[in-house]
PDB file of C-alpha atoms in Angstrom:
ATOM      1  CA  MET A   1      83.345 169.909 101.294  1.00  0.00           C
ATOM      2  CA  LYS A   2      84.119 166.313  99.391  1.00  0.00           C
ATOM      3  CA  THR A   3      88.108 166.200  97.449  1.00  0.00           C
ATOM      4  CA  LEU A   4      89.199 163.931  95.697  1.00  0.00           C
ATOM      5  CA  ILE A   5      92.814 162.909  95.512  1.00  0.00           C
ATOM      6  CA  PHE A   6      94.564 161.970  92.427  1.00  0.00           C
ATOM      7  CA  ASP A   7      98.223 161.823  91.540  1.00  0.00           C
ATOM      8  CA  ILE A   8      99.450 162.687  88.387  1.00  0.00           C
ATOM      9  CA  TRP A   9     102.685 162.517  86.051  1.00  0.00           C
ATOM     10  CA  GLY A  10     104.351 161.779  83.752  1.00  0.00           C
ATOM     11  CA  ASP A  11     108.289 161.287  81.648  1.00  0.00           C
ATOM     12  CA  PHE A  12     107.998 165.103  79.925  1.00  0.00           C
ATOM     13  CA  GLY A  13     104.960 168.101  80.098  1.00  0.00           C
ATOM     14  CA  HIS A  14     104.768 171.682  78.322  1.00  0.00           C
ATOM     15  CA  PHE A  15     101.986 173.815  79.677  1.00  0.00           C
ATOM     16  CA  LYS A  16     102.700 176.606  78.014  1.00  0.00           C
ATOM     17  CA  LYS A  17     102.873 180.522  79.264  1.00  0.00           C
ATOM     18  CA  PHE A  18     100.810 183.049  77.265  1.00  0.00           C
ATOM     19  CA  TYR A  19     103.292 185.697  76.688  1.00  0.00           C
ATOM     20  CA  THR A  20     105.867 182.956  74.586  1.00  0.00           C
ATOM     21  CA  THR A  21     105.736 182.505  70.979  1.00  0.00           C
ATOM     22  CA  SER A  22     109.026 181.888  69.243  1.00  0.00           C
ATOM     23  CA  SER A  23     110.705 179.842  71.856  1.00  0.00           C
ATOM     24  CA  PRO A  24     107.919 178.221  73.871  1.00  0.00           C
ATOM     25  CA  LEU A  25     108.282 178.436  77.644  1.00  0.00           C
ATOM     26  CA  THR A  26     106.008 175.954  80.430  1.00  0.00           C
ATOM     27  CA  PHE A  27     104.733 177.018  83.535  1.00  0.00           C
ATOM     28  CA  SER A  28     106.141 175.509  86.199  1.00  0.00           C
ATOM     29  CA  VAL A  29     102.584 173.466  87.474  1.00  0.00           C
ATOM     30  CA  PRO A  30      99.937 172.905  85.102  1.00  0.00           C
ATOM     31  CA  PRO A  31      97.953 175.807  85.312  1.00  0.00           C
ATOM     32  CA  PRO A  32      93.643 175.208  86.234  1.00  0.00           C
ATOM     33  CA  THR A  33      92.899 175.471  82.907  1.00  0.00           C
ATOM     34  CA  ALA A  34      94.812 172.864  81.964  1.00  0.00           C
ATOM     35  CA  ILE A  35      93.468 170.535  84.622  1.00  0.00           C
ATOM     36  CA  TYR A  36      90.425 170.898  83.620  1.00  0.00           C
ATOM     37  CA  GLY A  37      91.080 169.472  80.129  1.00  0.00           C
ATOM     38  CA  ILE A  38      92.860 166.366  82.098  1.00  0.00           C
ATOM     39  CA  LEU A  39      89.370 166.453  84.335  1.00  0.00           C
ATOM     40  CA  GLY A  40      87.317 167.025  80.744  1.00  0.00           C
ATOM     41  CA  ALA A  41      89.452 164.054  78.923  1.00  0.00           C
ATOM     42  CA  ILE A  42      88.771 161.517  81.942  1.00  0.00           C
ATOM     43  CA  LEU A  43      85.051 162.184  81.858  1.00  0.00           C
ATOM     44  CA  GLY A  44      84.865 161.994  78.421  1.00  0.00           C
ATOM     45  CA  LEU A  45      83.009 165.197  78.101  1.00  0.00           C
ATOM     46  CA  SER A  46      84.001 167.066  74.309  1.00  0.00           C
ATOM     47  CA  LYS A  47      86.763 169.630  74.029  1.00  0.00           C
ATOM     48  CA  ASN A  48      83.701 172.072  72.324  1.00  0.00           C
ATOM     49  CA  ASP A  49      81.929 171.210  76.086  1.00  0.00           C
ATOM     50  CA  TYR A  50      83.383 170.265  78.982  1.00  0.00           C
ATOM     51  CA  LEU A  51      84.217 174.329  79.082  1.00  0.00           C
ATOM     52  CA  ASN A  52      80.814 174.213  80.003  1.00  0.00           C
ATOM     53  CA  HIS A  53      80.817 171.839  83.250  1.00  0.00           C
ATOM     54  CA  ILE A  54      84.708 172.171  84.703  1.00  0.00           C
ATOM     55  CA  ASN A  55      85.554 175.542  85.006  1.00  0.00           C
ATOM     56  CA  GLY A  56      87.039 178.282  87.706  1.00  0.00           C
ATOM     57  CA  ARG A  57      83.334 178.366  88.768  1.00  0.00           C
ATOM     58  CA  THR A  58      81.880 174.540  89.223  1.00  0.00           C
ATOM     59  CA  THR A  59      85.547 173.365  90.429  1.00  0.00           C
ATOM     60  CA  LYS A  60      88.312 174.458  92.862  1.00  0.00           C
ATOM     61  CA  ILE A  61      91.323 173.386  92.116  1.00  0.00           C
ATOM     62  CA  ALA A  62      94.849 172.965  94.726  1.00  0.00           C
ATOM     63  CA  ILE A  63      97.783 171.199  93.845  1.00  0.00           C
ATOM     64  CA  GLN A  64     100.686 169.975  95.505  1.00  0.00           C
ATOM     65  CA  ILE A  65     104.223 169.763  93.874  1.00  0.00           C
ATOM     66  CA  LEU A  66     106.112 165.827  94.453  1.00  0.00           C
ATOM     67  CA  LYS A  67     108.793 166.237  92.686  1.00  0.00           C
ATOM     68  CA  PRO A  68     111.415 169.195  92.387  1.00  0.00           C
ATOM     69  CA  VAL A  69     110.313 170.917  89.084  1.00  0.00           C
ATOM     70  CA  LYS A  70     113.303 170.571  86.787  1.00  0.00           C
ATOM     71  CA  LYS A  71     112.819 172.079  83.270  1.00  0.00           C
ATOM     72  CA  THR A  72     114.945 170.659  80.012  1.00  0.00           C
ATOM     73  CA  ARG A  73     114.999 172.695  76.281  1.00  0.00           C
ATOM     74  CA  ILE A  74     114.668 170.570  73.506  1.00  0.00           C
ATOM     75  CA  THR A  75     114.736 171.901  69.842  1.00  0.00           C
ATOM     76  CA  LEU A  76     111.237 170.724  67.965  1.00  0.00           C
ATOM     77  CA  ASN A  77     111.989 169.821  64.153  1.00  0.00           C
ATOM     78  CA  LEU A  78     108.245 171.257  62.799  1.00  0.00           C
ATOM     79  CA  ILE A  79     106.942 170.755  59.478  1.00  0.00           C
ATOM     80  CA  ASP A  80     104.104 172.600  57.592  1.00  0.00           C
ATOM     81  CA  THR A  81     101.523 170.473  57.081  1.00  0.00           C
ATOM     82  CA  LYS A  82      98.581 172.374  55.657  1.00  0.00           C
ATOM     83  CA  ASN A  83     100.212 173.257  52.415  1.00  0.00           C
ATOM     84  CA  SER A  84     100.530 169.748  51.376  1.00  0.00           C
ATOM     85  CA  GLY A  85      97.920 167.344  50.798  1.00  0.00           C
ATOM     86  CA  SER A  86     100.447 164.448  51.948  1.00  0.00           C
ATOM     87  CA  PHE A  87     103.255 163.963  53.786  1.00  0.00           C
ATOM     88  CA  HIS A  88     106.296 162.764  51.862  1.00  0.00           C
ATOM     89  CA  LEU A  89     106.101 166.093  50.133  1.00  0.00           C
ATOM     90  CA  ILE A  90     106.692 168.343  52.741  1.00  0.00           C
ATOM     91  CA  LYS A  91     109.907 169.839  52.166  1.00  0.00           C
ATOM     92  CA  SER A  92     110.105 172.841  54.649  1.00  0.00           C
ATOM     93  CA  ARG A  93     110.636 172.182  58.054  1.00  0.00           C
ATOM     94  CA  THR A  94     110.962 175.065  61.235  1.00  0.00           C
ATOM     95  CA  GLN A  95     113.359 173.826  64.198  1.00  0.00           C
ATOM     96  CA  ILE A  96     111.171 175.693  67.291  1.00  0.00           C
ATOM     97  CA  LYS A  97     113.422 175.268  70.608  1.00  0.00           C
ATOM     98  CA  THR A  98     110.987 174.593  73.657  1.00  0.00           C
ATOM     99  CA  GLU A  99     110.710 174.712  77.623  1.00  0.00           C
ATOM    100  CA  PHE A 100     109.923 171.115  78.987  1.00  0.00           C
ATOM    101  CA  LEU A 101     109.300 169.934  82.017  1.00  0.00           C
ATOM    102  CA  LYS A 102     111.414 167.007  83.510  1.00  0.00           C
ATOM    103  CA  ASN A 103     109.298 164.240  85.023  1.00  0.00           C
ATOM    104  CA  PRO A 104     106.751 166.296  86.540  1.00  0.00           C
ATOM    105  CA  ALA A 105     105.372 165.088  89.346  1.00  0.00           C
ATOM    106  CA  TYR A 106     101.993 166.448  91.151  1.00  0.00           C
ATOM    107  CA  ARG A 107      99.079 165.861  93.147  1.00  0.00           C
ATOM    108  CA  LEU A 108      95.437 166.918  92.552  1.00  0.00           C
ATOM    109  CA  PHE A 109      92.591 167.837  94.619  1.00  0.00           C
ATOM    110  CA  VAL A 110      90.130 168.170  93.351  1.00  0.00           C
ATOM    111  CA  ASN A 111      86.339 168.961  94.039  1.00  0.00           C
ATOM    112  CA  MET A 112      83.491 170.240  91.388  1.00  0.00           C
ATOM    113  CA  GLU A 113      79.769 171.587  91.895  1.00  0.00           C
ATOM    114  CA  ASN A 114      77.998 169.068  89.507  1.00  0.00           C
ATOM    115  CA  ASP A 115      77.420 165.705  91.772  1.00  0.00           C
ATOM    116  CA  ASN A 116      76.793 164.050  89.216  1.00  0.00           C
ATOM    117  CA  LEU A 117      79.804 164.882  86.879  1.00  0.00           C
ATOM    118  CA  PHE A 118      82.363 164.960  90.305  1.00  0.00           C
ATOM    119  CA  ASP A 119      80.996 161.015  90.924  1.00  0.00           C
ATOM    120  CA  GLN A 120      82.133 159.509  87.957  1.00  0.00           C
ATOM    121  CA  LEU A 121      85.227 160.879  87.907  1.00  0.00           C
ATOM    122  CA  ILE A 122      85.722 159.723  91.138  1.00  0.00           C
ATOM    123  CA  THR A 123      84.929 156.181  89.689  1.00  0.00           C
ATOM    124  CA  LYS A 124      86.762 156.862  86.250  1.00  0.00           C
ATOM    125  CA  VAL A 125      89.920 158.033  88.702  1.00  0.00           C
ATOM    126  CA  LYS A 126      89.469 154.939  91.177  1.00  0.00           C
ATOM    127  CA  ASN A 127      89.562 152.401  88.343  1.00  0.00           C
ATOM    128  CA  ARG A 128      91.961 154.226  86.055  1.00  0.00           C
ATOM    129  CA  GLU A 129      90.023 154.461  83.312  1.00  0.00           C
ATOM    130  CA  ASN A 130      89.537 157.642  80.826  1.00  0.00           C
ATOM    131  CA  HIS A 131      88.006 157.795  77.717  1.00  0.00           C
ATOM    132  CA  TYR A 132      89.975 160.292  75.656  1.00  0.00           C
ATOM    133  CA  THR A 133      94.380 159.912  76.304  1.00  0.00           C
ATOM    134  CA  VAL A 134      95.270 162.566  79.495  1.00  0.00           C
ATOM    135  CA  SER A 135      98.466 164.189  78.341  1.00  0.00           C
ATOM    136  CA  LEU A 136     100.853 167.084  80.403  1.00  0.00           C
ATOM    137  CA  GLY A 137      99.800 169.697  77.622  1.00  0.00           C
ATOM    138  CA  LEU A 138     101.016 168.639  74.278  1.00  0.00           C
ATOM    139  CA  ALA A 139      99.072 165.692  73.005  1.00  0.00           C
ATOM    140  CA  ASN A 140     102.183 163.228  72.887  1.00  0.00           C
ATOM    141  CA  LEU A 141     103.340 163.669  76.128  1.00  0.00           C
ATOM    142  CA  LEU A 142     101.230 160.955  78.082  1.00  0.00           C
ATOM    143  CA  ALA A 143     100.308 161.209  81.699  1.00  0.00           C
ATOM    144  CA  ASN A 144      99.920 158.386  84.288  1.00  0.00           C
ATOM    145  CA  PHE A 145      97.210 159.259  87.059  1.00  0.00           C
ATOM    146  CA  ARG A 146      96.304 157.061  90.237  1.00  0.00           C
ATOM    147  CA  PHE A 147      93.655 157.319  92.905  1.00  0.00           C
ATOM    148  CA  VAL A 148      95.072 158.184  96.005  1.00  0.00           C
ATOM    149  CA  ASP A 149      91.847 159.818  98.508  1.00  0.00           C
ATOM    150  CA  LEU A 150      88.367 161.172  99.275  1.00  0.00           C
ATOM    151  CA  LEU A 151      88.754 163.001 101.818  1.00  0.00           C
ATOM    152  CA  SER A 152      86.206 165.895 103.975  1.00  0.00           C
ATOM    153  CA  ALA A 153      88.283 169.752 102.930  1.00  0.00           C
ATOM    154  CA  ILE A 154      87.476 171.689 105.949  1.00  0.00           C
ATOM    155  CA  PRO A 155      88.175 175.288 106.649  1.00  0.00           C
ATOM    156  CA  LEU A 156      90.128 176.916 108.264  1.00  0.00           C
ATOM    157  CA  LYS A 157      90.473 179.909 109.700  1.00  0.00           C
ATOM    158  CA  SER A 158      95.064 181.151 109.117  1.00  0.00           C
ATOM    159  CA  SER A 159      96.760 178.596 108.948  1.00  0.00           C
ATOM    160  CA  ASN A 160     101.083 179.029 109.302  1.00  0.00           C
ATOM    161  CA  LYS A 161     101.872 176.398 106.380  1.00  0.00           C
ATOM    162  CA  VAL A 162     100.365 175.496 103.349  1.00  0.00           C
ATOM    163  CA  GLU A 163     101.145 172.174 101.146  1.00  0.00           C
ATOM    164  CA  THR A 164     100.138 173.372  98.348  1.00  0.00           C
ATOM    165  CA  THR A 165     100.736 176.311  95.702  1.00  0.00           C
ATOM    166  CA  ILE A 166      98.544 179.143  96.805  1.00  0.00           C
ATOM    167  CA  LEU A 167      96.952 182.129  95.527  1.00  0.00           C
ATOM    168  CA  ALA A 168      99.386 185.636  96.278  1.00  0.00           C
ATOM    169  CA  GLU A 169      95.991 187.064  97.099  1.00  0.00           C
ATOM    170  CA  ASN A 170      96.045 184.561 100.174  1.00  0.00           C
ATOM    171  CA  ILE A 171      99.413 184.948 101.493  1.00  0.00           C
ATOM    172  CA  ASP A 172      99.201 187.695 104.683  1.00  0.00           C
ATOM    173  CA  GLU A 173     103.035 186.507 105.494  1.00  0.00           C
ATOM    174  CA  ILE A 174     105.707 184.339 104.060  1.00  0.00           C
ATOM    175  CA  GLU A 175     108.714 182.675 106.423  1.00  0.00           C
ATOM    176  CA  ILE A 176     112.078 182.346 103.865  1.00  0.00           C
ATOM    177  CA  LYS A 177     114.051 179.613 104.851  1.00  0.00           C
ATOM    178  CA  GLU A 178     117.733 178.941 103.724  1.00  0.00           C
ATOM    179  CA  GLY A 179     117.488 175.738 101.030  1.00  0.00           C
ATOM    180  CA  LYS A 180     113.760 176.649 100.008  1.00  0.00           C
ATOM    181  CA  LYS A 181     113.062 177.708  96.802  1.00  0.00           C
ATOM    182  CA  TYR A 182     110.820 180.427  95.910  1.00  0.00           C
ATOM    183  CA  PHE A 183     108.823 180.768  92.799  1.00  0.00           C
ATOM    184  CA  LYS A 184     105.629 183.333  91.395  1.00  0.00           C
ATOM    185  CA  GLU A 185     103.774 182.658  88.625  1.00  0.00           C
ATOM    186  CA  LYS A 186     100.738 184.406  87.249  1.00  0.00           C
ATOM    187  CA  LEU A 187      98.235 181.185  85.906  1.00  0.00           C
ATOM    188  CA  PRO A 188      95.301 181.341  84.018  1.00  0.00           C
ATOM    189  CA  ILE A 189      92.917 180.143  86.388  1.00  0.00           C
ATOM    190  CA  ASP A 190      89.597 180.267  84.354  1.00  0.00           C
ATOM    191  CA  ILE A 191      88.594 180.438  81.076  1.00  0.00           C
ATOM    192  CA  ASN A 192      85.009 180.572  79.224  1.00  0.00           C
ATOM    193  CA  PRO A 193      83.590 177.707  76.536  1.00  0.00           C
ATOM    194  CA  ASP A 194      85.661 180.175  73.514  1.00  0.00           C
ATOM    195  CA  ARG A 195      88.871 179.840  75.682  1.00  0.00           C
ATOM    196  CA  GLU A 196      88.880 183.098  76.056  1.00  0.00           C
ATOM    197  CA  PRO A 197      91.127 183.811  79.371  1.00  0.00           C
ATOM    198  CA  LEU A 198      88.943 185.354  82.467  1.00  0.00           C
ATOM    199  CA  SER A 199      91.211 185.788  84.707  1.00  0.00           C
ATOM    200  CA  TYR A 200      94.932 186.035  86.133  1.00  0.00           C
ATOM    201  CA  LYS A 201      96.565 185.859  88.816  1.00  0.00           C
ATOM    202  CA  ASP A 202     100.097 185.402  91.053  1.00  0.00           C
ATOM    203  CA  VAL A 203     100.696 181.880  91.740  1.00  0.00           C
ATOM    204  CA  VAL A 204     103.470 181.011  95.299  1.00  0.00           C
ATOM    205  CA  MET A 205     104.945 177.759  94.815  1.00  0.00           C
ATOM    206  CA  GLU A 206     108.161 175.951  96.350  1.00  0.00           C
ATOM    207  CA  LEU A 207     109.778 174.233  93.262  1.00  0.00           C
ATOM    208  CA  ASN A 208     110.740 172.031  95.671  1.00  0.00           C
ATOM    209  CA  GLY A 209     108.366 170.833  97.067  1.00  0.00           C
ATOM    210  CA  ASN A 210     108.209 171.635 100.390  1.00  0.00           C
ATOM    211  CA  SER A 211     105.565 172.989 102.228  1.00  0.00           C
ATOM    212  CA  LEU A 212     105.408 177.135 102.490  1.00  0.00           C
ATOM    213  CA  GLU A 213     104.985 178.703 106.250  1.00  0.00           C
ATOM    214  CA  GLY A 214     103.969 182.112 107.424  1.00  0.00           C
ATOM    215  CA  ARG A 215     100.390 182.952 107.671  1.00  0.00           C
ATOM    216  CA  PHE A 216      97.571 182.187 105.075  1.00  0.00           C
ATOM    217  CA  LYS A 217      94.680 182.481 104.263  1.00  0.00           C
ATOM    218  CA  ASN A 218      91.547 180.258 102.647  1.00  0.00           C
ATOM    219  CA  CYS A 219      93.050 177.204 103.529  1.00  0.00           C
ATOM    220  CA  TYR A 220      91.488 174.030 104.248  1.00  0.00           C
ATOM    221  CA  LYS A 221      92.275 170.865 106.178  1.00  0.00           C
ATOM    222  CA  VAL A 222      92.372 168.156 104.050  1.00  0.00           C
ATOM    223  CA  GLY A 223      93.707 164.493 105.879  1.00  0.00           C
ATOM    224  CA  ASP A 224      97.148 165.483 106.948  1.00  0.00           C
ATOM    225  CA  SER A 225      97.630 167.689 104.162  1.00  0.00           C
ATOM    226  CA  ILE A 226      96.978 171.729 104.777  1.00  0.00           C
ATOM    227  CA  ILE A 227      95.418 172.677 100.951  1.00  0.00           C
ATOM    228  CA  SER A 228      94.562 175.910  99.261  1.00  0.00           C
ATOM    229  CA  PHE A 229      92.501 176.288  96.401  1.00  0.00           C
ATOM    230  CA  LEU A 230      93.263 178.289  93.528  1.00  0.00           C
TER     231      LEU A 230
END
């Protein structure tokens, strides 16, 4: 299975947890549903169309943490733009304390079912081209990306380690080692074109970017890395 590998990073990121409202919290890694939007932005697919081509049934995503996950809270001074015809007339402000990822960096492993779109994506990533602005969750959180490699993903019957995040359902046993920070989050995995989530799954990760050790299934060898698609 041909797999595109590229890194993506930025100064800040925010991928809102679906159960937070007044004080938004962020996931520790971009959920697959957010990565579909990043791929759509690179390809130039419209926001009303990209989910017809890039989704949990057509696209495989694996996520490796490259830098320790750090979070910070910043108070945003939001204004109400709906009830005024001019910005200088806006008087009301709402301060919202929001959680952000600080200096996030991830390595993405991507395979797409649509060969034509996949070839376009490979070309654009290699050339560091994007049609729409790429961001890490929110429009003003700009992201950089760079091509790493294009390799084959070879399925493994089992593995004693994995270097990416992994679905909890693919863990038979995990070894807890001192100094590692283990974390589990429920991430949205698939979404339909109407922005209605189709599935949420528990995902396990090591927050410092270290590998997980134990007994795992549904893993792949990609070059020197062992990965698991979400």
